[in-house]
Amino acid sequence: MSSIKGSRRRGIALHAVLVVGLLLSAFPFYWAVIMSTHTSSEIFSYPPKLLPGSHFGENVRNLLDSIDFFGSMWNSLLVATSVTVLVLFFDSLAAFVFAKFHFPGRRLMFALLMVIFMVPAQLAAIPQFVIMAKLGWIGSMTSLIVPAAANAFGIFWMRQYMQGAIHDELLDASRIDGANFMRQYWHVALPVVRPGLAFLGIFTFMGQWNDYAWPLIALTNPDNVTLQVALSQLNGSHGTTDYGMVMTGALLALVPLLIVFAIGARQIIGDLAKGAIK
């Protein structure tokens, strides 16, 4: 009886810690919602206001008057979606080769890939800009999409995932049935590694959506910018920074991320549950 009571207390304590962690994690989002409904003077008032205000509509109107919010959101959506689709295809295809096929120089090529993985992206900004300029892509969305179409992290992540998820016997059976390389990749490998693809898709989309430095450098036309660059223009756009308007823009910019995360997380959990049942 005492052991049952002890385990029950530990369970209650664990749930209490999880609830506290959840509240602490959710508070920044809640605070952003609160600030987006107040004016700057109300945000800096004391004691701080912890309940929603009545200025959300006004902040939205000021936001839309200050920047082309929906135009820049469309630009970000176009770039993030295109890059995510290309990364999922190219990285998973390269990872499939590294994980399940033996060819001369495989170890050396993978070692070079890891070296590229460890090089900071900021070091490539200048040569990447020069290449984009010579190709005539500076100022267009192509300069954001093509350089990010494949990356070392995605190949590394999918290779590690495929090594444990795809059994060699499954590929051998598909070869006996006459499946060529692309059929093995498309019909055998991809259905097995959907949770890994879902994580990579979420990670890539969020990274591209929140990217600020490279779009600021490459998109020289101020009328053709991504959302993060457009939001940075709100600082001092009215002479002084309207923090209520800024937080409204940041809050609305989170909506696509929440949708993508919800879809991807559902895919991950659903596939893991199917695997557990099997």
JSON list of N, CA and C in Angstrom, two decimals, residues 26-45 47-60 62-63 234 241-252 254:
[
{"chain": "A", "resi": 26, "resn": "ALA", "atom": "N", "xyz": [4.35, 28.71, -22.26]},
{"chain": "A", "resi": 26, "resn": "ALA", "atom": "CA", "xyz": [3.26, 29.38, -22.96]},
{"chain": "A", "resi": 26, "resn": "ALA", "atom": "C", "xyz": [3.16, 30.86, -22.62]},
{"chain": "A", "resi": 27, "resn": "PHE", "atom": "N", "xyz": [3.82, 31.29, -21.53]},
{"chain": "A", "resi": 27, "resn": "PHE", "atom": "CA", "xyz": [3.67, 32.69, -21.12]},
{"chain": "A", "resi": 27, "resn": "PHE", "atom": "C", "xyz": [4.18, 33.68, -22.14]},
{"chain": "A", "resi": 28, "resn": "PRO", "atom": "N", "xyz": [5.35, 33.47, -22.80]},
{"chain": "A", "resi": 28, "resn": "PRO", "atom": "CA", "xyz": [5.78, 34.46, -23.82]},
{"chain": "A", "resi": 28, "resn": "PRO", "atom": "C", "xyz": [4.76, 34.64, -24.94]},
{"chain": "A", "resi": 29, "resn": "PHE", "atom": "N", "xyz": [4.13, 33.55, -25.38]},
{"chain": "A", "resi": 29, "resn": "PHE", "atom": "CA", "xyz": [3.11, 33.68, -26.42]},
{"chain": "A", "resi": 29, "resn": "PHE", "atom": "C", "xyz": [1.90, 34.46, -25.89]},
{"chain": "A", "resi": 30, "resn": "TYR", "atom": "N", "xyz": [1.50, 34.15, -24.65]},
{"chain": "A", "resi": 30, "resn": "TYR", "atom": "CA", "xyz": [0.38, 34.87, -24.05]},
{"chain": "A", "resi": 30, "resn": "TYR", "atom": "C", "xyz": [0.72, 36.35, -23.91]},
{"chain": "A", "resi": 31, "resn": "TRP", "atom": "N", "xyz": [1.94, 36.66, -23.53]},
{"chain": "A", "resi": 31, "resn": "TRP", "atom": "CA", "xyz": [2.35, 38.06, -23.34]},
{"chain": "A", "resi": 31, "resn": "TRP", "atom": "C", "xyz": [2.37, 38.79, -24.68]},
{"chain": "A", "resi": 32, "resn": "ALA", "atom": "N", "xyz": [2.76, 38.09, -25.74]},
{"chain": "A", "resi": 32, "resn": "ALA", "atom": "CA", "xyz": [2.72, 38.70, -27.08]},
{"chain": "A", "resi": 32, "resn": "ALA", "atom": "C", "xyz": [1.28, 39.03, -27.47]},
{"chain": "A", "resi": 33, "resn": "VAL", "atom": "N", "xyz": [0.34, 38.13, -27.16]},
{"chain": "A", "resi": 33, "resn": "VAL", "atom": "CA", "xyz": [-1.07, 38.40, -27.44]},
{"chain": "A", "resi": 33, "resn": "VAL", "atom": "C", "xyz": [-1.54, 39.62, -26.67]},
{"chain": "A", "resi": 34, "resn": "ILE", "atom": "N", "xyz": [-1.17, 39.71, -25.40]},
{"chain": "A", "resi": 34, "resn": "ILE", "atom": "CA", "xyz": [-1.58, 40.84, -24.57]},
{"chain": "A", "resi": 34, "resn": "ILE", "atom": "C", "xyz": [-1.02, 42.15, -25.12]},
{"chain": "A", "resi": 35, "resn": "MET", "atom": "N", "xyz": [0.27, 42.17, -25.46]},
{"chain": "A", "resi": 35, "resn": "MET", "atom": "CA", "xyz": [0.88, 43.41, -25.95]},
{"chain": "A", "resi": 35, "resn": "MET", "atom": "C", "xyz": [0.29, 43.85, -27.29]},
{"chain": "A", "resi": 36, "resn": "SER", "atom": "N", "xyz": [-0.14, 42.88, -28.11]},
{"chain": "A", "resi": 36, "resn": "SER", "atom": "CA", "xyz": [-0.71, 43.24, -29.41]},
{"chain": "A", "resi": 36, "resn": "SER", "atom": "C", "xyz": [-2.07, 43.90, -29.30]},
{"chain": "A", "resi": 37, "resn": "THR", "atom": "N", "xyz": [-2.67, 43.87, -28.12]},
{"chain": "A", "resi": 37, "resn": "THR", "atom": "CA", "xyz": [-3.99, 44.48, -27.92]},
{"chain": "A", "resi": 37, "resn": "THR", "atom": "C", "xyz": [-3.91, 45.81, -27.17]},
{"chain": "A", "resi": 38, "resn": "HIS", "atom": "N", "xyz": [-2.69, 46.30, -26.91]},
{"chain": "A", "resi": 38, "resn": "HIS", "atom": "CA", "xyz": [-2.51, 47.55, -26.16]},
{"chain": "A", "resi": 38, "resn": "HIS", "atom": "C", "xyz": [-1.67, 48.53, -26.97]},
{"chain": "A", "resi": 39, "resn": "THR", "atom": "N", "xyz": [-1.70, 49.77, -26.56]},
{"chain": "A", "resi": 39, "resn": "THR", "atom": "CA", "xyz": [-0.83, 50.80, -27.12]},
{"chain": "A", "resi": 39, "resn": "THR", "atom": "C", "xyz": [0.53, 50.75, -26.43]},
{"chain": "A", "resi": 40, "resn": "SER", "atom": "N", "xyz": [1.49, 51.48, -26.98]},
{"chain": "A", "resi": 40, "resn": "SER", "atom": "CA", "xyz": [2.83, 51.48, -26.38]},
{"chain": "A", "resi": 40, "resn": "SER", "atom": "C", "xyz": [2.80, 52.02, -24.96]},
{"chain": "A", "resi": 41, "resn": "SER", "atom": "N", "xyz": [2.04, 53.08, -24.72]},
{"chain": "A", "resi": 41, "resn": "SER", "atom": "CA", "xyz": [1.98, 53.64, -23.37]},
{"chain": "A", "resi": 41, "resn": "SER", "atom": "C", "xyz": [1.38, 52.65, -22.38]},
{"chain": "A", "resi": 42, "resn": "GLU", "atom": "N", "xyz": [0.40, 51.89, -22.82]},
{"chain": "A", "resi": 42, "resn": "GLU", "atom": "CA", "xyz": [-0.20, 50.89, -21.94]},
{"chain": "A", "resi": 42, "resn": "GLU", "atom": "C", "xyz": [0.75, 49.72, -21.69]},
{"chain": "A", "resi": 43, "resn": "ILE", "atom": "N", "xyz": [1.56, 49.38, -22.69]},
{"chain": "A", "resi": 43, "resn": "ILE", "atom": "CA", "xyz": [2.52, 48.28, -22.52]},
{"chain": "A", "resi": 43, "resn": "ILE", "atom": "C", "xyz": [3.53, 48.61, -21.43]},
{"chain": "A", "resi": 44, "resn": "PHE", "atom": "N", "xyz": [3.97, 49.88, -21.38]},
{"chain": "A", "resi": 44, "resn": "PHE", "atom": "CA", "xyz": [5.01, 50.27, -20.41]},
{"chain": "A", "resi": 44, "resn": "PHE", "atom": "C", "xyz": [4.42, 50.83, -19.12]},
{"chain": "A", "resi": 45, "resn": "SER", "atom": "N", "xyz": [3.13, 50.71, -18.95]},
{"chain": "A", "resi": 45, "resn": "SER", "atom": "CA", "xyz": [2.50, 51.20, -17.72]},
{"chain": "A", "resi": 45, "resn": "SER", "atom": "C", "xyz": [2.82, 50.26, -16.55]},
{"chain": "A", "resi": 47, "resn": "PRO", "atom": "N", "xyz": [1.21, 49.07, -12.69]},
{"chain": "A", "resi": 47, "resn": "PRO", "atom": "CA", "xyz": [1.61, 47.68, -12.91]},
{"chain": "A", "resi": 47, "resn": "PRO", "atom": "C", "xyz": [1.27, 47.21, -14.31]},
{"chain": "A", "resi": 48, "resn": "PRO", "atom": "N", "xyz": [1.99, 46.21, -14.81]},
{"chain": "A", "resi": 48, "resn": "PRO", "atom": "CA", "xyz": [1.75, 45.75, -16.19]},
{"chain": "A", "resi": 48, "resn": "PRO", "atom": "C", "xyz": [0.34, 45.18, -16.35]},
{"chain": "A", "resi": 49, "resn": "LYS", "atom": "N", "xyz": [-0.21, 45.37, -17.53]},
{"chain": "A", "resi": 49, "resn": "LYS", "atom": "CA", "xyz": [-1.55, 44.87, -17.82]},
{"chain": "A", "resi": 49, "resn": "LYS", "atom": "C", "xyz": [-1.46, 43.42, -18.27]},
{"chain": "A", "resi": 50, "resn": "LEU", "atom": "N", "xyz": [-2.18, 42.55, -17.58]},
{"chain": "A", "resi": 50, "resn": "LEU", "atom": "CA", "xyz": [-2.14, 41.12, -17.85]},
{"chain": "A", "resi": 50, "resn": "LEU", "atom": "C", "xyz": [-3.39, 40.62, -18.57]},
{"chain": "A", "resi": 51, "resn": "LEU", "atom": "N", "xyz": [-4.31, 41.52, -18.87]},
{"chain": "A", "resi": 51, "resn": "LEU", "atom": "CA", "xyz": [-5.54, 41.15, -19.57]},
{"chain": "A", "resi": 51, "resn": "LEU", "atom": "C", "xyz": [-5.57, 41.84, -20.93]},
{"chain": "A", "resi": 52, "resn": "PRO", "atom": "N", "xyz": [-6.25, 41.24, -21.91]},
{"chain": "A", "resi": 52, "resn": "PRO", "atom": "CA", "xyz": [-6.30, 41.85, -23.25]},
{"chain": "A", "resi": 52, "resn": "PRO", "atom": "C", "xyz": [-6.92, 43.23, -23.24]},
{"chain": "A", "resi": 53, "resn": "GLY", "atom": "N", "xyz": [-6.42, 44.10, -24.14]},
{"chain": "A", "resi": 53, "resn": "GLY", "atom": "CA", "xyz": [-6.96, 45.45, -24.28]},
{"chain": "A", "resi": 53, "resn": "GLY", "atom": "C", "xyz": [-7.93, 45.53, -25.45]},
{"chain": "A", "resi": 54, "resn": "SER", "atom": "N", "xyz": [-8.14, 46.75, -25.90]},
{"chain": "A", "resi": 54, "resn": "SER", "atom": "CA", "xyz": [-9.13, 46.99, -26.95]},
{"chain": "A", "resi": 54, "resn": "SER", "atom": "C", "xyz": [-8.54, 47.65, -28.19]},
{"chain": "A", "resi": 55, "resn": "HIS", "atom": "N", "xyz": [-7.20, 47.58, -28.38]},
{"chain": "A", "resi": 55, "resn": "HIS", "atom": "CA", "xyz": [-6.56, 48.30, -29.47]},
{"chain": "A", "resi": 55, "resn": "HIS", "atom": "C", "xyz": [-6.00, 47.36, -30.54]},
{"chain": "A", "resi": 56, "resn": "PHE", "atom": "N", "xyz": [-6.44, 46.09, -30.54]},
{"chain": "A", "resi": 56, "resn": "PHE", "atom": "CA", "xyz": [-5.91, 45.16, -31.53]},
{"chain": "A", "resi": 56, "resn": "PHE", "atom": "C", "xyz": [-6.26, 45.59, -32.95]},
{"chain": "A", "resi": 57, "resn": "GLY", "atom": "N", "xyz": [-7.52, 45.99, -33.18]},
{"chain": "A", "resi": 57, "resn": "GLY", "atom": "CA", "xyz": [-7.92, 46.44, -34.52]},
{"chain": "A", "resi": 57, "resn": "GLY", "atom": "C", "xyz": [-7.14, 47.66, -34.97]},
{"chain": "A", "resi": 58, "resn": "GLU", "atom": "N", "xyz": [-6.91, 48.60, -34.05]},
{"chain": "A", "resi": 58, "resn": "GLU", "atom": "CA", "xyz": [-6.13, 49.79, -34.39]},
{"chain": "A", "resi": 58, "resn": "GLU", "atom": "C", "xyz": [-4.69, 49.43, -34.73]},
{"chain": "A", "resi": 59, "resn": "ASN", "atom": "N", "xyz": [-4.11, 48.49, -33.98]},
{"chain": "A", "resi": 59, "resn": "ASN", "atom": "CA", "xyz": [-2.74, 48.06, -34.26]},
{"chain": "A", "resi": 59, "resn": "ASN", "atom": "C", "xyz": [-2.64, 47.36, -35.61]},
{"chain": "A", "resi": 60, "resn": "VAL", "atom": "N", "xyz": [-3.66, 46.59, -35.95]},
{"chain": "A", "resi": 60, "resn": "VAL", "atom": "CA", "xyz": [-3.66, 45.92, -37.25]},
{"chain": "A", "resi": 60, "resn": "VAL", "atom": "C", "xyz": [-3.73, 46.95, -38.38]},
{"chain": "A", "resi": 62, "resn": "ASN", "atom": "N", "xyz": [-2.73, 50.09, -38.29]},
{"chain": "A", "resi": 62, "resn": "ASN", "atom": "CA", "xyz": [-1.42, 50.78, -38.36]},
{"chain": "A", "resi": 62, "resn": "ASN", "atom": "C", "xyz": [-0.38, 49.90, -39.03]},
{"chain": "A", "resi": 63, "resn": "LEU", "atom": "N", "xyz": [-0.45, 48.60, -38.75]},
{"chain": "A", "resi": 63, "resn": "LEU", "atom": "CA", "xyz": [0.49, 47.67, -39.35]},
{"chain": "A", "resi": 63, "resn": "LEU", "atom": "C", "xyz": [0.32, 47.62, -40.87]},
{"chain": "A", "resi": 234, "resn": "LEU", "atom": "N", "xyz": [9.36, 48.29, -39.14]},
{"chain": "A", "resi": 234, "resn": "LEU", "atom": "CA", "xyz": [8.41, 48.91, -38.22]},
{"chain": "A", "resi": 234, "resn": "LEU", "atom": "C", "xyz": [9.10, 49.68, -37.11]},
{"chain": "A", "resi": 241, "resn": "THR", "atom": "N", "xyz": [8.98, 54.04, -32.05]},
{"chain": "A", "resi": 241, "resn": "THR", "atom": "CA", "xyz": [8.52, 52.67, -32.26]},
{"chain": "A", "resi": 241, "resn": "THR", "atom": "C", "xyz": [7.19, 52.44, -31.56]},
{"chain": "A", "resi": 242, "resn": "ASP", "atom": "N", "xyz": [6.22, 51.98, -32.32]},
{"chain": "A", "resi": 242, "resn": "ASP", "atom": "CA", "xyz": [4.92, 51.60, -31.79]},
{"chain": "A", "resi": 242, "resn": "ASP", "atom": "C", "xyz": [4.99, 50.11, -31.46]},
{"chain": "A", "resi": 243, "resn": "TYR", "atom": "N", "xyz": [5.24, 49.79, -30.19]},
{"chain": "A", "resi": 243, "resn": "TYR", "atom": "CA", "xyz": [5.46, 48.39, -29.81]},
{"chain": "A", "resi": 243, "resn": "TYR", "atom": "C", "xyz": [4.19, 47.56, -29.90]},
{"chain": "A", "resi": 244, "resn": "GLY", "atom": "N", "xyz": [3.04, 48.18, -29.74]},
{"chain": "A", "resi": 244, "resn": "GLY", "atom": "CA", "xyz": [1.80, 47.45, -29.93]},
{"chain": "A", "resi": 244, "resn": "GLY", "atom": "C", "xyz": [1.66, 46.98, -31.37]},
{"chain": "A", "resi": 245, "resn": "MET", "atom": "N", "xyz": [2.00, 47.86, -32.31]},
{"chain": "A", "resi": 245, "resn": "MET", "atom": "CA", "xyz": [1.95, 47.50, -33.72]},
{"chain": "A", "resi": 245, "resn": "MET", "atom": "C", "xyz": [3.01, 46.45, -34.05]},
{"chain": "A", "resi": 246, "resn": "VAL", "atom": "N", "xyz": [4.20, 46.59, -33.50]},
{"chain": "A", "resi": 246, "resn": "VAL", "atom": "CA", "xyz": [5.27, 45.62, -33.74]},
{"chain": "A", "resi": 246, "resn": "VAL", "atom": "C", "xyz": [4.87, 44.24, -33.25]},
{"chain": "A", "resi": 247, "resn": "MET", "atom": "N", "xyz": [4.31, 44.17, -32.05]},
{"chain": "A", "resi": 247, "resn": "MET", "atom": "CA", "xyz": [3.90, 42.88, -31.51]},
{"chain": "A", "resi": 247, "resn": "MET", "atom": "C", "xyz": [2.73, 42.29, -32.28]},
{"chain": "A", "resi": 248, "resn": "THR", "atom": "N", "xyz": [1.87, 43.14, -32.81]},
{"chain": "A", "resi": 248, "resn": "THR", "atom": "CA", "xyz": [0.78, 42.64, -33.65]},
{"chain": "A", "resi": 248, "resn": "THR", "atom": "C", "xyz": [1.34, 41.97, -34.91]},
{"chain": "A", "resi": 249, "resn": "GLY", "atom": "N", "xyz": [2.32, 42.62, -35.54]},
{"chain": "A", "resi": 249, "resn": "GLY", "atom": "CA", "xyz": [2.95, 42.02, -36.71]},
{"chain": "A", "resi": 249, "resn": "GLY", "atom": "C", "xyz": [3.65, 40.71, -36.38]},
{"chain": "A", "resi": 250, "resn": "ALA", "atom": "N", "xyz": [4.37, 40.68, -35.25]},
{"chain": "A", "resi": 250, "resn": "ALA", "atom": "CA", "xyz": [5.06, 39.45, -34.85]},
{"chain": "A", "resi": 250, "resn": "ALA", "atom": "C", "xyz": [4.06, 38.34, -34.55]},
{"chain": "A", "resi": 251, "resn": "LEU", "atom": "N", "xyz": [2.94, 38.70, -33.94]},
{"chain": "A", "resi": 251, "resn": "LEU", "atom": "CA", "xyz": [1.92, 37.70, -33.61]},
{"chain": "A", "resi": 251, "resn": "LEU", "atom": "C", "xyz": [1.29, 37.12, -34.88]},
{"chain": "A", "resi": 252, "resn": "LEU", "atom": "N", "xyz": [0.94, 37.98, -35.83]},
{"chain": "A", "resi": 252, "resn": "LEU", "atom": "CA", "xyz": [0.34, 37.49, -37.08]},
{"chain": "A", "resi": 252, "resn": "LEU", "atom": "C", "xyz": [1.34, 36.67, -37.88]},
{"chain": "A", "resi": 254, "resn": "LEU", "atom": "N", "xyz": [3.34, 34.59, -36.70]},
{"chain": "A", "resi": 254, "resn": "LEU", "atom": "CA", "xyz": [3.44, 33.26, -36.09]},
{"chain": "A", "resi": 254, "resn": "LEU", "atom": "C", "xyz": [2.39, 32.29, -36.61]}
]
